[in-house]
mmCIF file of C-alpha atoms (C1' of nucleotides) in Angstrom:
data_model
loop_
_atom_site.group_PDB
_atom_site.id
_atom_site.type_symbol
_atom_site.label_atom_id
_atom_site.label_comp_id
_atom_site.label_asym_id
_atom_site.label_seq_id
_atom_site.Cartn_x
_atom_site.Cartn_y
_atom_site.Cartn_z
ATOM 1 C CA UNK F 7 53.408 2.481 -48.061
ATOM 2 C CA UNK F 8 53.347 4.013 -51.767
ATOM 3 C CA UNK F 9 49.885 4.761 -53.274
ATOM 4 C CA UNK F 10 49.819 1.342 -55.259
ATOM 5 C CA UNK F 11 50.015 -0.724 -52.361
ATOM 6 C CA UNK F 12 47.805 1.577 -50.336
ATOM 7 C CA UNK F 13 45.173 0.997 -53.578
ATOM 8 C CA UNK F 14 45.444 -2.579 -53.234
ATOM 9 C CA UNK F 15 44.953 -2.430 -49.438
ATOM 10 C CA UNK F 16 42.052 -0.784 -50.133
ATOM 11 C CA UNK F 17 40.813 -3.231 -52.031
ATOM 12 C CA UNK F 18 41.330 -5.982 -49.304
ATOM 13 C CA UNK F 19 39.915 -4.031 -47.029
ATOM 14 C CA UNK F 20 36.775 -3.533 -48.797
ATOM 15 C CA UNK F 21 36.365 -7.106 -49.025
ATOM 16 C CA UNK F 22 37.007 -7.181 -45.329
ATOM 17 C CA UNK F 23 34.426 -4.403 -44.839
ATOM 18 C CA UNK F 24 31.263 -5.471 -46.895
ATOM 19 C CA UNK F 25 27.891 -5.624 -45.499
ATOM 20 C CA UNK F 26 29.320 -3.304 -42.916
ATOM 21 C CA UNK F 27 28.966 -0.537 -45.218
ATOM 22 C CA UNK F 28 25.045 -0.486 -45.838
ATOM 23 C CA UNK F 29 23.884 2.766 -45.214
ATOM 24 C CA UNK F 30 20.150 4.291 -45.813
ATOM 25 C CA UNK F 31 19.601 7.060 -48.242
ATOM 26 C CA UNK F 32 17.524 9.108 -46.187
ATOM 27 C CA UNK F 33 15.939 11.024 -49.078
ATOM 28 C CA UNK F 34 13.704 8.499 -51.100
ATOM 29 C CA UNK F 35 15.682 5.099 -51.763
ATOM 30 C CA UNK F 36 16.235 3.062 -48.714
ATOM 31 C CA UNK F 37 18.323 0.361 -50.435
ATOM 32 C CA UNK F 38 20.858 3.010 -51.976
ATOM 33 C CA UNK F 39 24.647 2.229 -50.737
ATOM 34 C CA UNK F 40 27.266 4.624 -49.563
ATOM 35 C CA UNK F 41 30.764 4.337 -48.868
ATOM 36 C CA UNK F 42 33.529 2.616 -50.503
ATOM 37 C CA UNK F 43 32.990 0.400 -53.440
ATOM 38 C CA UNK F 44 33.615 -3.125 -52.916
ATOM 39 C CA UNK F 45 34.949 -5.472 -55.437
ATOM 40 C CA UNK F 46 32.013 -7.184 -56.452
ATOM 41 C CA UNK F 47 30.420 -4.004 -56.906
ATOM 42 C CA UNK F 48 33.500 -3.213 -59.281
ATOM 43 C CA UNK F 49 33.000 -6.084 -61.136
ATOM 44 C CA UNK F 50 29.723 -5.742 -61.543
ATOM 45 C CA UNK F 51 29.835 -2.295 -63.253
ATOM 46 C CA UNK F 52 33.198 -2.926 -65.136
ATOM 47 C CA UNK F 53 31.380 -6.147 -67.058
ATOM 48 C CA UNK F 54 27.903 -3.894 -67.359
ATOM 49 C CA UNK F 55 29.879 -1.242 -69.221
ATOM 50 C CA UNK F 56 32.434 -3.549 -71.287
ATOM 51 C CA UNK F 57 28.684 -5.102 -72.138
ATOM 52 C CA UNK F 58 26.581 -2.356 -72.875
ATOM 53 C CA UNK F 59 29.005 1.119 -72.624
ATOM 54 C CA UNK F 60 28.476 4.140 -70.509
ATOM 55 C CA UNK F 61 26.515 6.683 -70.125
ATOM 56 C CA UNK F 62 22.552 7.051 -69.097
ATOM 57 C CA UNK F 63 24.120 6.288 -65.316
ATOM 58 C CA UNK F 64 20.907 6.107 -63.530
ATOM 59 C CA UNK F 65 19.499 3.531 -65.611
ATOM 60 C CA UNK F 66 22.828 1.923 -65.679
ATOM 61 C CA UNK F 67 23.111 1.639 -62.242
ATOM 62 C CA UNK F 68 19.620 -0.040 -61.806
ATOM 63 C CA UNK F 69 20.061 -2.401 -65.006
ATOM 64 C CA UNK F 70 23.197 -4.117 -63.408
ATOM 65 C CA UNK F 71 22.191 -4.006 -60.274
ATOM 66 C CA UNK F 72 23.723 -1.836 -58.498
ATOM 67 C CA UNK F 73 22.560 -0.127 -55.390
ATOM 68 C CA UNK F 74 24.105 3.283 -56.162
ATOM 69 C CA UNK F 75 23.305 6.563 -57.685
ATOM 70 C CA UNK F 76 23.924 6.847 -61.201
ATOM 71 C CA UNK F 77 26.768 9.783 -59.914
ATOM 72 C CA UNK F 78 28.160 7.218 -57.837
ATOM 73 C CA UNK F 79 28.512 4.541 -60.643
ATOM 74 C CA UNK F 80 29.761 7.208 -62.784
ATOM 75 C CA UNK F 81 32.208 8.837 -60.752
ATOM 76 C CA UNK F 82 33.376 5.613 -59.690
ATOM 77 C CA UNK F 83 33.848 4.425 -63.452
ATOM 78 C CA UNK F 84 35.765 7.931 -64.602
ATOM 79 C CA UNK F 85 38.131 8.137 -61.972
ATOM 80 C CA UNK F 86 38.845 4.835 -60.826
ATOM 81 C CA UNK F 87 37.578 1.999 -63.115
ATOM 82 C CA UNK F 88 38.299 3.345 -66.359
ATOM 83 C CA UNK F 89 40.656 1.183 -68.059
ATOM 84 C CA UNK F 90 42.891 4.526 -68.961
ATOM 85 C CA UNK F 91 42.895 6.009 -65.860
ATOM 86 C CA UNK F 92 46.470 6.435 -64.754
ATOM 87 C CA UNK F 93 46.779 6.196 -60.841
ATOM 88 C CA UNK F 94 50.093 6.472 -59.238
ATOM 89 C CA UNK F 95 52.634 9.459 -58.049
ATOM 90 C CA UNK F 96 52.467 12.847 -59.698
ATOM 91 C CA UNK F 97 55.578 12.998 -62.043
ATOM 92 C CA UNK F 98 57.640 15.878 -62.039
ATOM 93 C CA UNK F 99 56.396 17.055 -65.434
ATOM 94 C CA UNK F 100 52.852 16.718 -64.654
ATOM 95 C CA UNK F 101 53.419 19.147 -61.696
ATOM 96 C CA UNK F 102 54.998 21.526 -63.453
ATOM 97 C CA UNK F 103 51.918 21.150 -65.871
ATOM 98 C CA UNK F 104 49.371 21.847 -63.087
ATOM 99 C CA UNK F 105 51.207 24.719 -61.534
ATOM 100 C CA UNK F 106 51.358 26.013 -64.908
ATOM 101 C CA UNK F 107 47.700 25.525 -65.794
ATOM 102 C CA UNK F 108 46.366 26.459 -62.669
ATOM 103 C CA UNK F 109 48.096 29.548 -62.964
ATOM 104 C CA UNK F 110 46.319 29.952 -66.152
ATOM 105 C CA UNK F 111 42.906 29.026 -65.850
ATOM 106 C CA UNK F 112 42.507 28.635 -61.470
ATOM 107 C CA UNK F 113 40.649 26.150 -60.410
ATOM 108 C CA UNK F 114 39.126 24.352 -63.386
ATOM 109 C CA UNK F 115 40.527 20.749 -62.777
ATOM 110 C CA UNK F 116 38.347 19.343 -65.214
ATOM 111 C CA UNK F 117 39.974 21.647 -67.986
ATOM 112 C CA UNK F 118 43.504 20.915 -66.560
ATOM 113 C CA UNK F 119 43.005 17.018 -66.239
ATOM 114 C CA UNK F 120 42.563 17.399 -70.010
ATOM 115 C CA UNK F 121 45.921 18.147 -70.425
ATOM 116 C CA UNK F 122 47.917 15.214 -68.393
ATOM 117 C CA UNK F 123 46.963 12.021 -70.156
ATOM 118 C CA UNK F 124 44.991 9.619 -67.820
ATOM 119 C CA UNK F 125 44.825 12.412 -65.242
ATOM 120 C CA UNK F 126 41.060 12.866 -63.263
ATOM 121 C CA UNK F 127 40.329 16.261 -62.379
ATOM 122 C CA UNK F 128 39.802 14.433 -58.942
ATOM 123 C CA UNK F 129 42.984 13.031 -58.467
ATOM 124 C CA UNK F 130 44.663 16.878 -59.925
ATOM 125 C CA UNK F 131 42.459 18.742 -56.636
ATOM 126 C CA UNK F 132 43.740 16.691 -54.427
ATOM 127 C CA UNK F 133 47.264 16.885 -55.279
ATOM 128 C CA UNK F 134 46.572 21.161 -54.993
ATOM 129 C CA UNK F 135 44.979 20.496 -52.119
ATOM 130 C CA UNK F 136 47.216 18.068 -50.003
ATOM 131 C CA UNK F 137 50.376 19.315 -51.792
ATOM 132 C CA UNK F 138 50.020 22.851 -53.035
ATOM 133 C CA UNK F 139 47.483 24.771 -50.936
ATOM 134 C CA UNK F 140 49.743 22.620 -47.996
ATOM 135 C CA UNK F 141 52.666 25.473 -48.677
ATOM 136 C CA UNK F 142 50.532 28.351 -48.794
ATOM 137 C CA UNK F 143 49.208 27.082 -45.096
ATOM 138 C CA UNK F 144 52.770 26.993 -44.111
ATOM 139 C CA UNK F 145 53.166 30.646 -45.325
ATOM 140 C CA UNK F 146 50.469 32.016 -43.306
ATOM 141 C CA UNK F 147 48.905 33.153 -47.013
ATOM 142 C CA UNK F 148 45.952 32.570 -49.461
ATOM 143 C CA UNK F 149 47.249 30.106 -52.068
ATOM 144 C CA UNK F 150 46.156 32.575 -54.348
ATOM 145 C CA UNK F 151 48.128 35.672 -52.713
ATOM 146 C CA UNK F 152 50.600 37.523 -55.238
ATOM 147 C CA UNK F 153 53.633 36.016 -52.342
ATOM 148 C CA UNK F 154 52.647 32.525 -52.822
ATOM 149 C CA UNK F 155 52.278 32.910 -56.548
ATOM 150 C CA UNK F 156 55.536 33.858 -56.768
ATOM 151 C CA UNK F 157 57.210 31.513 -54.841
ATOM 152 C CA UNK F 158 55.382 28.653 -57.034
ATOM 153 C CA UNK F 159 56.618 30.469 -60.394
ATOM 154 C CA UNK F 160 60.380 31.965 -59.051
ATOM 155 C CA UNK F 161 61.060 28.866 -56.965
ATOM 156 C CA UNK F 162 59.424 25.906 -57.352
ATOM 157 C CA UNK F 163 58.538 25.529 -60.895
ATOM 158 C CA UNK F 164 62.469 26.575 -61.592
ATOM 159 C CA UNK F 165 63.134 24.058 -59.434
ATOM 160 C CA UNK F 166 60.868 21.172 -60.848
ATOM 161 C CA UNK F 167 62.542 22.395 -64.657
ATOM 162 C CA UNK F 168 65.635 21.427 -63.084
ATOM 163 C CA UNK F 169 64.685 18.367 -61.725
ATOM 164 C CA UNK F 170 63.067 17.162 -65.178
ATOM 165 C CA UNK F 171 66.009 17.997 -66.798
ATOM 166 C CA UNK F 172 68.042 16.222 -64.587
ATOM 167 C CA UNK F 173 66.167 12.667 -64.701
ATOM 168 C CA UNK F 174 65.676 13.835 -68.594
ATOM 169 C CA UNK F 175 70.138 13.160 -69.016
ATOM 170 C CA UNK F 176 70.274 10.267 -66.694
ATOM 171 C CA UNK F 177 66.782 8.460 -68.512
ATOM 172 C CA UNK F 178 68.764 9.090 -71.939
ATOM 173 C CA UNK F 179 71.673 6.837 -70.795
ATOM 174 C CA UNK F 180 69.045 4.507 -69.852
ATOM 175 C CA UNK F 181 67.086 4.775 -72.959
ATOM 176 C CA UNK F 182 70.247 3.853 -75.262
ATOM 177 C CA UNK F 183 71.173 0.869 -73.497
ATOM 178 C CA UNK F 184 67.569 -0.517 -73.950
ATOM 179 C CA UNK F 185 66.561 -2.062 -77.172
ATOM 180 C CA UNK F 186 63.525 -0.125 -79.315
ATOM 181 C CA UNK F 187 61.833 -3.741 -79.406
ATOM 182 C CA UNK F 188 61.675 -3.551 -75.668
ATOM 183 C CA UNK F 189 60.077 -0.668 -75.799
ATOM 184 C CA UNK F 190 57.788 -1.372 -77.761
ATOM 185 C CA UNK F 191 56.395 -4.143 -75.193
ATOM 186 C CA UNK F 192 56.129 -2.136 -72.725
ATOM 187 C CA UNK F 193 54.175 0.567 -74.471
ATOM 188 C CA UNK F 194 51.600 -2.583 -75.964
ATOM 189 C CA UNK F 195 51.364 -3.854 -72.197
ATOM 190 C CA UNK F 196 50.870 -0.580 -70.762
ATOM 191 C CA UNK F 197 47.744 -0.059 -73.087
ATOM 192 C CA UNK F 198 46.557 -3.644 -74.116
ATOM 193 C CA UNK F 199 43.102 -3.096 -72.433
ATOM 194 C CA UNK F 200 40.371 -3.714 -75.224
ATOM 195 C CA UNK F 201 37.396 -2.277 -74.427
ATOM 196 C CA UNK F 202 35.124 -4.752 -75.191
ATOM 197 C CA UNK F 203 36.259 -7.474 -73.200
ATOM 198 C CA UNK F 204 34.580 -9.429 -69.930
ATOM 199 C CA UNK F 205 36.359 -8.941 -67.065
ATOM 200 C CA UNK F 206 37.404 -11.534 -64.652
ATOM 201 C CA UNK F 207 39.033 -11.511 -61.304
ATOM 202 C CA UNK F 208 42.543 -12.418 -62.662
ATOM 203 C CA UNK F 209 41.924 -9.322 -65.044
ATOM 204 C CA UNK F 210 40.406 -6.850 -62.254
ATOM 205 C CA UNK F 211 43.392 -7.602 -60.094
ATOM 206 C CA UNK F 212 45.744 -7.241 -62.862
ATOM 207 C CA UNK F 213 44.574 -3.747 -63.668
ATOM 208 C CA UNK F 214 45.086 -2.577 -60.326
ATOM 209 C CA UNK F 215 48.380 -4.142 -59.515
ATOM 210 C CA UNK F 216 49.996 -3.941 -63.015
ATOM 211 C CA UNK F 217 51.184 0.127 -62.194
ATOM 212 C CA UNK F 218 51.727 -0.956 -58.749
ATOM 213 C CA UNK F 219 54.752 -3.502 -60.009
ATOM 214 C CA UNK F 220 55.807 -1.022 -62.536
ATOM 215 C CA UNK F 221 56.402 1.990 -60.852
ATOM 216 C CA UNK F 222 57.980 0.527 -58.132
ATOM 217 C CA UNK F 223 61.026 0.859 -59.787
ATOM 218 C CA UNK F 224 62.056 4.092 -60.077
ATOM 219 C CA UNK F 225 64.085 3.232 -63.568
ATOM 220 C CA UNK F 226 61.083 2.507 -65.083
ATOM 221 C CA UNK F 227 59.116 5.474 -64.100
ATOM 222 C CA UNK F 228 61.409 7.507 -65.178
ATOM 223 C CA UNK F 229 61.947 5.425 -68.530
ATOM 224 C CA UNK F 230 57.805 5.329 -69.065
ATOM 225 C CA UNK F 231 56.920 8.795 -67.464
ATOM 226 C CA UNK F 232 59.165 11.531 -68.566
ATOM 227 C CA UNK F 233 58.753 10.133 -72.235
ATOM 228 C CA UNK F 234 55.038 10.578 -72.288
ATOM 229 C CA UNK F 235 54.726 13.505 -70.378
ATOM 230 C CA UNK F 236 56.671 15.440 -72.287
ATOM 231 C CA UNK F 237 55.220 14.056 -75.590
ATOM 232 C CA UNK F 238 52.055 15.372 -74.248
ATOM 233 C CA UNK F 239 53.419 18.552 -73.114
ATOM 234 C CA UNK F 240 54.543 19.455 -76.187
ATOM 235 C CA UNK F 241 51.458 18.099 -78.386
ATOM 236 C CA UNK F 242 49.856 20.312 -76.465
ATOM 237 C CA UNK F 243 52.007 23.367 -76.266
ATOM 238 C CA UNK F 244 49.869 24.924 -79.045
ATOM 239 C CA UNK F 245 46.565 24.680 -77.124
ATOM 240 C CA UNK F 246 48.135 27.271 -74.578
ATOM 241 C CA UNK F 247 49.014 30.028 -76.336
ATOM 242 C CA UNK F 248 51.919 31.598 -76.600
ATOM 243 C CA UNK F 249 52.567 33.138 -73.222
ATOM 244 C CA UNK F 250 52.359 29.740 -71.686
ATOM 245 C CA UNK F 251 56.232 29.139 -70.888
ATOM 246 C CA UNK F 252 57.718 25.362 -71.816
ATOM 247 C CA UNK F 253 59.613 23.228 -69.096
ATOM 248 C CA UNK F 254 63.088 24.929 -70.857
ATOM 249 C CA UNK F 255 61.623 27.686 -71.349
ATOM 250 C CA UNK F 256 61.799 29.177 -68.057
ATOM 251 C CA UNK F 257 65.629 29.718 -68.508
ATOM 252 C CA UNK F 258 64.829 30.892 -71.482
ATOM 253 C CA UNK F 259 62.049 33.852 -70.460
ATOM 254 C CA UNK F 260 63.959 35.695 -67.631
ATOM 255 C CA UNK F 261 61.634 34.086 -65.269
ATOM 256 C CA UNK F 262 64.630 32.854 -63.050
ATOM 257 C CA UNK F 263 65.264 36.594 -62.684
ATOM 258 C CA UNK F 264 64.880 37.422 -59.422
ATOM 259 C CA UNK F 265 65.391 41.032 -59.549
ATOM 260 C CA UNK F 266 62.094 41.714 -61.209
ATOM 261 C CA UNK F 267 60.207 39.097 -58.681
ATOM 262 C CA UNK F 268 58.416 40.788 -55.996
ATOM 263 C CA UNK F 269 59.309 38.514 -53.054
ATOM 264 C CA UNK F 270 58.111 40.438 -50.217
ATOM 265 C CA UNK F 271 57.086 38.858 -47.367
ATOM 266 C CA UNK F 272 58.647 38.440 -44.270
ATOM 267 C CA UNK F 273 62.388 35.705 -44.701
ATOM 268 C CA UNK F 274 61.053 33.690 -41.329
ATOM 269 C CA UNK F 275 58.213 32.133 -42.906
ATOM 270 C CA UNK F 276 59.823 31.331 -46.523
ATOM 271 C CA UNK F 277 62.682 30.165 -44.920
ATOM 272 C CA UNK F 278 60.696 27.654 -43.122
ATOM 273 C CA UNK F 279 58.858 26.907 -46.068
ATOM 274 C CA UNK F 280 61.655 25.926 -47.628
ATOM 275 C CA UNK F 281 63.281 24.039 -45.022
ATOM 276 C CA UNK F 282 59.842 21.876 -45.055
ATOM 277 C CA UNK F 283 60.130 21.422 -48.640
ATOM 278 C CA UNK F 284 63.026 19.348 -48.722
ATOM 279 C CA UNK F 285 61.437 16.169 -48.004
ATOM 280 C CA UNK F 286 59.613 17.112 -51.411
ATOM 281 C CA UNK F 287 63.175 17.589 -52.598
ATOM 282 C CA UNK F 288 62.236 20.705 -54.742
ATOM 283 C CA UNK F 289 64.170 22.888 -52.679
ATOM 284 C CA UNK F 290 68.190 22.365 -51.626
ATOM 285 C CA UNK F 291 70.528 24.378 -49.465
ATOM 286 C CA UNK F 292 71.509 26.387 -52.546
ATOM 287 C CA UNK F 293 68.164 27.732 -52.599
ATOM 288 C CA UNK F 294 67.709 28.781 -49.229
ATOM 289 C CA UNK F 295 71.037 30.680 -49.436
ATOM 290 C CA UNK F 296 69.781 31.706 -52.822
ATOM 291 C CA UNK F 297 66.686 33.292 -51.450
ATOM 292 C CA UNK F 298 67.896 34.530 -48.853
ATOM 293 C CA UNK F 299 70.733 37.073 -50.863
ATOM 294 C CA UNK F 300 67.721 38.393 -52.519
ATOM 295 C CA UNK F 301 65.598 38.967 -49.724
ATOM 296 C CA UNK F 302 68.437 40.783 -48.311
ATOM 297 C "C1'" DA Z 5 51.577 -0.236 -26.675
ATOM 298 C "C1'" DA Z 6 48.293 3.431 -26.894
ATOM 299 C "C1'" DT Z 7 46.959 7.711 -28.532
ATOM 300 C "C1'" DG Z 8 46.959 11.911 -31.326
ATOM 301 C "C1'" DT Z 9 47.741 14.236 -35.613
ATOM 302 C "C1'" DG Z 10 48.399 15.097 -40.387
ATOM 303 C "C1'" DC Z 11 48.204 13.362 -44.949
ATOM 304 C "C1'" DA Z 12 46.468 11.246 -49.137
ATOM 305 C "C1'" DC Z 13 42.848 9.637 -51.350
ATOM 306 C "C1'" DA Z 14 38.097 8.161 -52.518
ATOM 307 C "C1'" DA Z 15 33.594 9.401 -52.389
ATOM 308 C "C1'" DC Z 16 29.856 12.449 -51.748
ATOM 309 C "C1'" DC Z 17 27.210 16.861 -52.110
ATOM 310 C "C1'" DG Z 18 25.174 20.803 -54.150
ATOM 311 C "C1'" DC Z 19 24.849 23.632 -57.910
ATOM 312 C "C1'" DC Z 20 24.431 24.460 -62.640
ATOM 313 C "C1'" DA Z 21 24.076 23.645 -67.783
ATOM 314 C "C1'" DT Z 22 22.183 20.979 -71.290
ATOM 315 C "C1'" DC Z 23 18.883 18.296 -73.533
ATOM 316 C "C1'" DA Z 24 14.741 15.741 -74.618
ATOM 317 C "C1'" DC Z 25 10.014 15.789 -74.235
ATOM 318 C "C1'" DC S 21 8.312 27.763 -72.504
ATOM 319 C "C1'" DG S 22 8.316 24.567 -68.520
ATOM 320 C "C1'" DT S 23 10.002 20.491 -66.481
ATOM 321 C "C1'" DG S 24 12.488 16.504 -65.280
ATOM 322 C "C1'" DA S 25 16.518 13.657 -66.234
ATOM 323 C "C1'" DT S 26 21.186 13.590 -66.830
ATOM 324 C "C1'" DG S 27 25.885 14.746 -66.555
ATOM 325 C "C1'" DG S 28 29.762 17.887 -65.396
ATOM 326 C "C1'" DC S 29 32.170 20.433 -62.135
ATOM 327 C "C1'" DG S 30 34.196 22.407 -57.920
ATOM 328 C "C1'" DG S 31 33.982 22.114 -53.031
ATOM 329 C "C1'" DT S 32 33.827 19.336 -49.062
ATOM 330 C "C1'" DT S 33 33.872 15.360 -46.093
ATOM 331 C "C1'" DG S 34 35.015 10.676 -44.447
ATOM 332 C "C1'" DT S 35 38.350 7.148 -43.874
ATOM 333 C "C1'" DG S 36 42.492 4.639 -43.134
ATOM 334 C "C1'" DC S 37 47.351 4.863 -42.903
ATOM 335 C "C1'" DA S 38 51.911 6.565 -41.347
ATOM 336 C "C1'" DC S 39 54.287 8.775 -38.158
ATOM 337 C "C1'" DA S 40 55.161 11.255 -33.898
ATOM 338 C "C1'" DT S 41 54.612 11.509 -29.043
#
DNA sequence: AATGTGCACAACCGCCATCAC
DNA sequence: CGTGATGGCGGTTGTGCACAT
């Protein structure tokens, strides 16, 4: 099951699950809710903000009626609601944006979910967490030890360039063959949310299916993704400074150069690693072999 | 079929900074 | 200046699903 249709379950479930979910704040409001949001609630907050905007969440939340914290209505809004909010698998440039970034700055997700258009800082942890931090477990080291870091930077960033370029020649051969006016439609349905409007259940539901049915196809993600992302990656090259190194420009900056990495630790464990990381496909047999020579 | 385990994600918690009063 | 409200942020937890056994 991809993410879209797991959202979407999620949904149904919470439906399923209402009035199940009441639970007592224990601190001063006994009518404050916990738990998953249900889709009333949703609706209720989405058509309180299209009315009257954000912001002021605790009075929000008790002006529409909500039984939840201002921080719940507001965290709920920002990284679910929020008509931009882009849900959906982590495209290959906007991993090779975090692993950048995070190299950069550490753990500042807020900062980095700046920088990848629709991105919550929320949705960027987790994908450290579950993802990242998942290969650093494997390697018996802190995700933040100088073995790890260089395996993210020598291997798998290298690797991710590759990859981008890769689906970067095949999307061009499906670029030309589509028309510009196409195009165009797409980009007006992907962003045809006005702010202002009341929203019904025919519009809720089409919000949170409409990625669902796009990114299905692979085609199109490609087609939609690797265009933005990389207009966004290089809009905001400048912001970075100069040491930050562009998607090409690791060929470009010696830092496939293996004889200056200090790739130390003992070939069991990497080896492993990388055999786990093919079913993330960053990592082939070349790779292993590759490693391997240089470890020797 | 039942159970256990890991994963991905949403939601919550606690702390802190800022701001209005 | 003190204080409470508010919002932002990073860390953590809870939950349901997929998959393995």
């Amino acid at each position: 099951m991809d993410h879209h249709q797991h959202v979407n379950f999620n949904l149904r479930r919470e439906i399923i699950s209402d009035n199940n979910n009441q639970k007592v704040d224990e601190d001063n409001n006994m009518d404050l809710k916990r738990g998953s949001w249900t889709v009333e609630e949703d609706f209720t907050l989405m058509n309180h903000i299209a009315l009257h905007g954000e912001g002021r969440w605790n009075s929000l939340a008790r002006s529409a009626g909500l039984k939840r914290t201002g921080k719940s209505c507001r965290l709920r809004w920002l990284n679910y609601l929020r008509p931009d909010v882009r849900r959906g698998n982590i495209t290959l440039e906007e991993q090779l944006l975090i692993l950048e970034l995070h190299s950069r700055w550490g753990n500042r997700w807020s900062k980095i979910a700046q920088h990848l258009s629709g991105r919550t800082d929320n949705e960027i942890k987790n994908y450290w967490r579950t993802r990242v931090q998942k290969h650093a477990k494997q390697l018996k080291c802190d995700v933040n030890c100088k073995q790890f870091k260089d395996t993210l930077r020598y291997l798998w960033m290298p690797r991710l360039v590759e990859r981008i370029q890769a689906s970067s020649n095949s999307n061009n051969q499906v670029i030309n063959q589509q028309s510009i006016q196409q195009k165009n439609d797409k980009i007006i349905s992907n962003n045809n949310i006005i702010p202002n409007m009341s929203f019904t259940q025919e519009s809720y539901s089409s919000i949170t299916t409409t990625t669902a049915s796009s990114e299905n196809s692979i085609g199109t993600q490609i087609s939609d993704m690797s265009d933005n992302c990389y207009t966004n990656y290089h809009i905001n090259q400048g912001d970075y400074g100069e040491s930050l190194i562009s998607p090409t420009g690791y060929f470009q900056h010696g830092a496939l150069d293996f004889s200056t990495a200090d790739i130390d630790d003992n070939q069991q464990n990497m080896s492993q690693l990388l055999l786990d990381d093919v079913s993330d496909n960053l990592w082939n047999i070349e790779d292993m072999l590759f490693l391997q020579q240089q470890l020797n």
